[in-house]
Short mmCIF file of C-alpha atoms in Angstrom, two decimals:
data_model
loop_
_atom_site.label_atom_id
_atom_site.label_comp_id
_atom_site.label_asym_id
_atom_site.label_seq_id
_atom_site.Cartn_x
_atom_site.Cartn_y
_atom_site.Cartn_z
CA UNK A 281 21.23 20.76 2.33
CA UNK A 282 22.06 17.89 4.66
CA UNK A 283 21.47 14.41 3.31
CA UNK A 284 20.07 11.69 5.59
CA UNK A 285 21.72 8.29 5.25
CA UNK A 286 18.50 6.48 6.21
CA UNK A 287 15.75 8.11 4.17
CA UNK A 288 15.50 9.25 0.58
CA UNK A 289 13.00 11.99 -0.26
CA UNK A 290 11.85 12.23 -3.88
CA UNK A 291 9.15 14.45 -5.30
CA UNK A 292 7.35 15.36 -8.50
CA UNK A 293 8.03 18.66 -10.23
CA UNK A 294 5.40 20.71 -8.39
CA UNK A 295 6.06 19.01 -5.04
CA UNK A 296 9.80 19.79 -5.32
CA UNK A 297 8.97 23.50 -5.50
CA UNK A 298 6.71 23.27 -2.44
CA UNK A 299 9.28 21.37 -0.38
CA UNK A 300 12.09 23.74 -1.32
CA UNK A 301 9.93 26.74 -0.44
CA UNK A 302 8.53 25.57 2.90
CA UNK A 303 9.75 22.08 3.78
CA UNK A 304 7.52 19.13 4.56
CA UNK A 305 4.30 20.53 5.99
CA UNK A 306 1.68 17.99 7.09
CA UNK A 307 -1.12 20.49 6.43
CA UNK A 308 -0.21 20.46 2.74
CA UNK A 309 -0.94 16.73 2.44
CA UNK A 310 -4.26 16.12 0.70
CA UNK A 311 -3.77 12.41 -0.10
CA UNK A 312 -1.96 9.71 1.86
CA UNK A 313 -1.16 6.79 -0.47
CA UNK A 314 -0.23 3.20 0.40
CA UNK A 315 1.33 0.99 -2.28
CA UNK A 316 1.22 -2.78 -2.88
CA UNK A 317 4.15 -4.89 -1.77
CA UNK A 318 3.34 -7.69 0.71
CA UNK A 319 6.06 -8.15 3.38
CA UNK A 320 7.91 -5.10 2.06
CA UNK A 321 5.62 -3.07 4.31
CA UNK A 322 7.68 -4.11 7.33
CA UNK A 323 10.29 -1.44 6.50
CA UNK A 324 7.47 1.14 6.78
CA UNK A 325 5.96 0.14 10.14
CA UNK A 326 8.22 2.62 11.95
CA UNK A 327 7.11 5.39 9.60
CA UNK A 328 3.47 4.39 10.11
CA UNK A 329 3.93 4.77 13.88
CA UNK A 330 5.47 8.18 13.24
CA UNK A 331 2.54 9.18 11.03
CA UNK A 332 0.17 8.23 13.86
CA UNK A 333 1.94 10.86 15.97
CA UNK A 334 2.31 13.41 13.16
CA UNK A 335 -1.42 13.25 12.33
CA UNK A 336 -2.53 13.34 15.97
CA UNK A 337 -4.82 16.32 16.48
CA UNK A 338 -5.38 16.96 12.78
CA UNK A 339 -8.81 18.21 11.77
CA UNK A 340 -8.24 18.89 8.06
CA UNK A 341 -9.66 16.20 5.75
CA UNK A 342 -7.13 13.59 4.59
CA UNK A 343 -7.95 11.25 1.71
CA UNK A 344 -6.34 7.85 2.39
CA UNK A 345 -5.98 5.63 -0.66
CA UNK A 346 -4.45 2.16 -0.44
CA UNK A 347 -3.81 -0.80 -2.67
CA UNK A 348 -3.13 -4.33 -1.37
CA UNK A 349 -0.87 -4.15 1.71
CA UNK A 350 -1.29 -0.36 1.57
CA UNK A 351 -4.97 -0.88 2.40
CA UNK A 352 -4.03 -3.11 5.34
CA UNK A 353 -1.65 -0.43 6.65
CA UNK A 354 -4.25 2.33 6.36
CA UNK A 355 -6.76 0.11 8.18
CA UNK A 356 -4.40 0.22 11.15
CA UNK A 357 -3.38 3.88 10.89
CA UNK A 358 -7.00 5.07 10.76
CA UNK A 359 -8.02 3.41 14.03
CA UNK A 360 -8.73 5.33 17.20
CA UNK A 361 -5.89 3.51 18.97
CA UNK A 362 -3.74 3.47 15.86
CA UNK A 363 -0.33 2.84 17.43
CA UNK A 364 -1.63 -0.28 19.15
CA UNK A 365 -3.29 -1.41 15.90
CA UNK A 366 -0.07 -0.98 13.91
CA UNK A 367 1.90 -3.00 16.45
CA UNK A 368 -0.75 -5.74 16.57
CA UNK A 369 -0.87 -5.96 12.77
CA UNK A 370 2.92 -6.09 12.68
CA UNK A 371 3.10 -8.86 15.29
CA UNK A 372 0.52 -11.14 13.67
CA UNK A 373 1.79 -10.53 10.15
CA UNK A 374 5.34 -11.49 11.09
CA UNK A 375 4.20 -14.66 12.88
CA UNK A 376 2.19 -16.10 9.98
CA UNK A 377 3.34 -19.65 9.38
CA UNK A 378 2.63 -22.47 6.94
CA UNK A 379 3.47 -26.17 6.73
CA UNK A 380 5.19 -26.63 3.39
CA UNK A 381 3.86 -24.85 0.31
CA UNK A 382 0.45 -23.46 1.32
CA UNK A 383 -2.67 -23.61 -0.83
CA UNK A 384 -4.54 -20.45 -1.79
CA UNK A 385 -7.21 -21.41 0.74
CA UNK A 386 -4.63 -21.68 3.54
CA UNK A 387 -3.10 -18.27 2.76
CA UNK A 388 -6.57 -16.73 2.62
CA UNK A 389 -7.52 -18.24 5.98
CA UNK A 390 -4.29 -17.02 7.58
CA UNK A 391 -4.76 -13.54 6.07
CA UNK A 392 -8.28 -13.36 7.47
CA UNK A 393 -6.91 -14.34 10.89
CA UNK A 394 -4.35 -11.52 10.73
CA UNK A 395 -7.05 -9.03 9.76
CA UNK A 396 -9.36 -10.13 12.57
CA UNK A 397 -6.50 -9.71 15.05
CA UNK A 398 -6.32 -5.96 14.60
CA UNK A 399 -9.64 -4.91 12.99
CA UNK A 400 -12.31 -5.11 15.68
CA UNK A 401 -15.97 -4.28 15.04
CA UNK A 402 -15.73 -1.11 17.15
CA UNK A 403 -12.61 0.11 15.34
CA UNK A 404 -14.18 -0.60 11.94
CA UNK A 405 -17.17 1.55 12.83
CA UNK A 406 -14.75 4.27 13.94
CA UNK A 407 -12.79 4.09 10.67
CA UNK A 408 -15.89 4.29 8.48
CA UNK A 409 -16.89 7.49 10.30
CA UNK A 410 -13.37 8.79 11.02
CA UNK A 411 -13.27 12.48 11.98
CA UNK A 412 -10.78 13.41 9.23
CA UNK A 413 -9.35 10.31 7.50
CA UNK A 414 -11.43 9.32 4.46
CA UNK A 415 -10.58 5.72 3.61
CA UNK A 416 -10.56 4.07 0.19
CA UNK A 417 -9.17 0.69 -0.89
CA UNK A 418 -8.34 -0.30 -4.46
CA UNK A 419 -9.08 -3.78 -5.80
CA UNK A 420 -9.82 -5.27 -9.22
CA UNK A 421 -12.75 -7.31 -10.45
CA UNK A 422 -11.61 -10.11 -12.74
CA UNK A 423 -13.23 -10.52 -16.11
CA UNK A 424 -14.00 -14.01 -17.45
CA UNK A 425 -12.24 -16.50 -17.57
CA UNK A 426 -10.20 -15.22 -14.60
CA UNK A 427 -13.13 -15.31 -12.20
CA UNK A 428 -12.39 -18.75 -10.77
CA UNK A 429 -9.57 -20.02 -8.57
CA UNK A 430 -8.69 -23.11 -10.60
CA UNK A 431 -5.02 -22.89 -11.52
CA UNK A 432 -5.09 -23.43 -15.29
CA UNK A 433 -7.86 -20.93 -16.20
CA UNK A 434 -6.48 -18.34 -13.79
CA UNK A 435 -2.87 -18.80 -14.97
CA UNK A 436 -3.99 -18.60 -18.61
CA UNK A 437 -5.91 -15.41 -17.86
CA UNK A 438 -2.88 -13.87 -16.15
CA UNK A 439 -0.52 -14.89 -18.95
CA UNK A 440 -2.78 -13.28 -21.54
CA UNK A 441 -3.03 -10.16 -19.37
CA UNK A 442 0.77 -10.00 -19.03
CA UNK A 443 1.26 -10.20 -22.80
CA UNK A 444 -1.40 -7.58 -23.44
CA UNK A 445 0.10 -5.30 -20.81
CA UNK A 446 3.54 -5.64 -22.46
CA UNK A 447 2.00 -4.15 -25.60
CA UNK A 448 0.07 -1.41 -23.79
CA UNK A 449 -0.85 -0.93 -20.16
CA UNK A 450 -4.30 0.28 -21.21
CA UNK A 451 -5.11 -3.21 -22.56
CA UNK A 452 -5.36 -4.48 -18.96
CA UNK A 453 -8.83 -2.92 -18.91
CA UNK A 454 -9.96 -5.88 -21.01
CA UNK A 455 -8.98 -8.28 -18.21
CA UNK A 456 -9.67 -6.37 -14.98
CA UNK A 457 -11.91 -3.57 -13.74
CA UNK A 458 -10.59 -1.07 -11.21
CA UNK A 459 -12.76 -1.17 -8.08
CA UNK A 460 -12.69 1.52 -5.39
CA UNK A 461 -14.16 0.67 -1.99
CA UNK A 462 -14.62 4.02 -0.24
CA UNK A 463 -16.42 5.70 2.63
CA UNK A 464 -19.18 8.17 1.85
CA UNK A 465 -17.04 11.29 2.19
CA UNK A 466 -14.19 10.08 -0.03
CA UNK A 467 -14.14 11.79 -3.44
CA UNK A 468 -13.48 9.15 -6.16
CA UNK A 469 -12.68 12.02 -8.55
CA UNK A 470 -9.36 12.48 -6.75
CA UNK A 471 -8.02 9.60 -8.88
CA UNK A 472 -8.45 11.64 -12.08
CA UNK A 473 -8.75 10.14 -15.55
CA UNK A 474 -6.71 7.31 -17.08
CA UNK A 475 -7.51 4.17 -19.12
CA UNK A 476 -9.06 2.48 -16.08
CA UNK A 477 -12.45 3.93 -15.05
CA UNK A 478 -13.27 3.92 -11.34
CA UNK A 479 -16.11 1.60 -10.31
CA UNK A 480 -17.19 2.78 -6.86
CA UNK A 481 -18.42 0.53 -4.06
CA UNK A 482 -19.54 1.98 -0.74
CA UNK A 483 -17.36 0.89 2.19
CA UNK A 484 -19.46 -0.17 5.17
CA UNK A 485 -18.87 -1.93 8.50
CA UNK A 486 -20.39 -5.05 6.91
CA UNK A 487 -18.00 -5.30 3.95
CA UNK A 488 -14.94 -3.58 5.49
CA UNK A 489 -12.87 -6.67 6.33
CA UNK A 490 -13.69 -8.33 3.03
CA UNK A 491 -12.78 -5.17 1.11
CA UNK A 492 -9.37 -5.03 2.81
CA UNK A 493 -8.86 -8.74 2.13
CA UNK A 494 -9.93 -8.35 -1.51
CA UNK A 495 -7.53 -5.43 -1.98
CA UNK A 496 -4.66 -7.76 -1.06
CA UNK A 497 -5.84 -11.06 -2.60
CA UNK A 498 -2.79 -11.88 -4.72
CA UNK A 499 -3.71 -13.91 -7.84
CA UNK A 500 -2.72 -17.60 -7.64
CA UNK A 501 -1.48 -17.06 -4.05
CA UNK A 502 -4.86 -16.35 -2.46
CA UNK A 503 -8.49 -17.04 -3.25
CA UNK A 504 -10.46 -14.35 -5.00
CA UNK A 505 -13.14 -12.71 -2.88
CA UNK A 506 -16.76 -13.33 -3.90
CA UNK A 507 -20.23 -12.43 -2.70
CA UNK A 508 -19.05 -9.45 -0.67
CA UNK A 509 -21.80 -7.59 1.21
CA UNK A 510 -23.05 -4.45 -0.58
CA UNK A 511 -21.00 -5.17 -3.73
CA UNK A 512 -21.89 -6.20 -7.30
CA UNK A 513 -21.38 -9.90 -8.13
CA UNK A 514 -17.90 -10.89 -9.24
CA UNK A 515 -14.45 -12.02 -8.16
CA UNK A 516 -12.34 -9.36 -6.46
CA UNK A 517 -8.55 -9.52 -6.34
CA UNK A 518 -5.43 -7.54 -5.47
CA UNK A 519 -5.61 -3.86 -6.40
CA UNK A 520 -1.92 -3.92 -7.25
CA UNK A 521 -2.73 -5.70 -10.51
CA UNK A 522 -3.51 -2.25 -11.92
CA UNK A 523 -2.33 0.13 -9.19
CA UNK A 524 0.88 -1.42 -7.87
CA UNK A 525 2.80 1.66 -6.74
CA UNK A 526 -0.06 4.16 -6.89
CA UNK A 527 1.01 5.87 -10.13
CA UNK A 528 -2.35 7.61 -10.46
CA UNK A 529 -3.29 10.93 -12.11
CA UNK A 530 -4.19 12.55 -8.79
CA UNK A 531 -6.64 15.42 -9.25
CA UNK A 532 -5.34 17.69 -6.47
CA UNK A 533 -4.79 21.44 -6.23
CA UNK A 534 -1.48 23.03 -7.22
CA UNK A 535 -0.56 23.54 -3.57
CA UNK A 536 -1.65 20.09 -2.35
CA UNK A 537 0.69 17.16 -1.75
CA UNK A 538 0.24 13.43 -2.24
CA UNK A 539 2.40 11.73 0.40
CA UNK A 540 3.57 8.14 0.07
CA UNK A 541 5.97 6.30 2.38
CA UNK A 542 7.40 3.66 0.06
CA UNK A 543 9.59 0.57 0.16
CA UNK A 544 11.78 1.67 -2.77
CA UNK A 545 13.22 4.83 -4.27
CA UNK A 546 11.42 4.05 -7.55
CA UNK A 547 7.86 3.33 -8.67
CA UNK A 548 6.40 0.55 -10.83
CA UNK A 549 2.94 1.35 -12.30
CA UNK A 550 1.30 -2.11 -12.28
CA UNK A 551 1.91 -5.64 -10.99
CA UNK A 552 2.75 -6.97 -14.46
CA UNK A 553 5.26 -4.17 -15.03
CA UNK A 554 7.73 -5.67 -12.56
CA UNK A 555 9.11 -7.75 -15.44
CA UNK A 556 9.11 -4.84 -17.90
CA UNK A 557 12.15 -2.63 -17.20
CA UNK A 558 11.13 -0.22 -19.95
CA UNK A 559 7.78 0.52 -18.31
CA UNK A 560 8.38 3.63 -16.21
CA UNK A 561 5.96 5.54 -14.04
CA UNK A 562 4.19 8.53 -15.57
CA UNK A 563 5.91 11.63 -14.18
CA UNK A 564 2.96 13.81 -15.23
CA UNK A 565 0.74 11.81 -12.87
CA UNK A 566 2.99 12.38 -9.87
CA UNK A 567 3.75 16.11 -10.07
CA UNK A 568 2.40 16.67 -6.55
CA UNK A 569 3.74 13.46 -5.00
CA UNK A 570 6.30 13.24 -2.20
CA UNK A 571 7.83 9.78 -1.88
CA UNK A 572 9.85 8.89 1.23
CA UNK A 573 11.74 5.59 1.22
CA UNK A 574 14.59 3.83 3.02
CA UNK A 575 17.84 4.77 1.31
CA UNK A 576 19.74 2.08 -0.58
CA UNK A 577 22.61 2.51 1.91
CA UNK A 578 20.27 1.79 4.80
CA UNK A 579 18.61 -1.19 3.10
CA UNK A 580 22.05 -2.73 2.55
CA UNK A 581 22.45 -2.95 6.35
CA UNK A 582 19.21 -4.93 6.87
CA UNK A 583 19.18 -8.73 7.25
CA UNK A 584 19.95 -10.19 3.83
CA UNK A 585 20.79 -6.69 2.57
CA UNK A 586 17.27 -6.22 1.21
CA UNK A 587 13.70 -5.23 1.93
CA UNK A 588 11.64 -8.29 3.08
CA UNK A 589 9.47 -9.85 0.38
CA UNK A 590 7.43 -12.99 -0.36
CA UNK A 591 10.54 -14.87 -1.52
CA UNK A 592 11.53 -15.02 2.15
CA UNK A 593 8.93 -17.76 2.66
CA UNK A 594 10.91 -19.90 0.20
CA UNK A 595 14.33 -18.81 1.44
CA UNK A 596 13.40 -19.82 5.00
CA UNK A 597 11.20 -22.79 4.07
CA UNK A 598 10.96 -25.05 7.11
CA UNK A 599 12.80 -22.45 9.19
CA UNK A 600 10.04 -20.07 10.25
CA UNK A 601 11.91 -19.12 13.41
CA UNK A 602 14.77 -17.72 11.33
CA UNK A 603 12.41 -15.75 9.07
CA UNK A 604 10.50 -14.38 12.03
CA UNK A 605 13.76 -13.37 13.71
CA UNK A 606 14.97 -11.63 10.54
CA UNK A 607 11.68 -9.79 10.07
CA UNK A 608 11.62 -8.68 13.70
CA UNK A 609 15.15 -7.34 13.27
CA UNK A 610 14.04 -5.40 10.19
CA UNK A 611 11.17 -3.86 12.14
CA UNK A 612 13.45 -3.00 15.06
CA UNK A 613 16.00 -1.33 12.78
CA UNK A 614 13.33 0.56 10.84
CA UNK A 615 11.98 2.25 13.96
CA UNK A 616 14.79 4.73 13.26
CA UNK A 617 13.11 5.62 9.96
CA UNK A 618 10.06 6.78 11.89
CA UNK A 619 12.21 9.05 14.07
CA UNK A 620 13.84 10.42 10.93
CA UNK A 621 10.45 11.06 9.32
CA UNK A 622 9.27 13.04 12.33
CA UNK A 623 12.40 15.18 12.13
CA UNK A 624 11.68 15.90 8.45
CA UNK A 625 8.23 17.22 9.36
CA UNK A 626 9.60 19.21 12.30
CA UNK A 627 12.66 20.69 10.58
CA UNK A 628 13.17 23.70 8.32
CA UNK A 629 13.49 23.10 4.59
CA UNK A 630 17.25 23.56 4.64
CA UNK A 631 17.83 20.02 5.93
CA UNK A 632 15.65 18.25 3.33
CA UNK A 633 17.58 16.85 0.39
CA UNK A 634 14.73 16.38 -2.08
CA UNK A 635 15.42 14.78 -5.46
CA UNK A 636 13.23 14.61 -8.57
CA UNK A 637 10.90 11.61 -8.70
#
């Protein structure tokens, strides 16, 4: 098999068998997953543009499940004019700018501006009734005392959650509820069973923007979302708190695939697990997953030798032009990843070097 020097393809045990038997077949994909990661998504914009072309003309149902920035990406990919939406989202996201260290209110206001730039009322109505893409966005609802935005109570709540999570991931259920905003035809049962029950909220044109914003409302960085239309009372925050890299027990058929373009070659279950090197993803929950990510060799050639992340705002503090230039260069270079992804879907299995996830 020929190895690409730009993309790494990893798969769960069952997905490896499927890929080795027949290659990467778009019709096999039952679930398209989008992980949390903030600016890291910029390395995936080229692959998202490729997916817009790969999925063009599809009629088979596709369940689209996102968390945090993954929800924002899916809200571009599911539009009628999806390529234009992806480019508009990309442009406005890169150009976000702050004077000094921004408050949570400032970041929330800027995030809402970015969302409004590419999610029009007409496109939202189209997405809610999409002909084949069934959208769902993951968020969490904070339990008391983490319902407010005041720093000390929120920081104390997060610290307690971190310590509990270090003991057992299942203890997070005492601090946060998993919330699933989904269109009528999305099957919440696709998530399967784990320690975090699914609390379903219907996704409508009225609450769509707020649901996307809630899915990406990073604790302490942004304001929690409250009083959302058609939702139970509470404070809604970033879905990555529980579902960071979408390590879910997907309830799919033996021959179905869960496809996830990802920033990294590895997965981290939850937001708090980033600081816990011993906390690995559950391989049993990803048997049918195919993960496609930029290779470490390719990432080393990007500006700074890394995938963009939120630390870039500090690295380039007071020098937004330099950050914007670096991020634009990342996007330009990663267009090649989209071309490579299309070749993987178009090519026979003999050229896919798939490794165990």
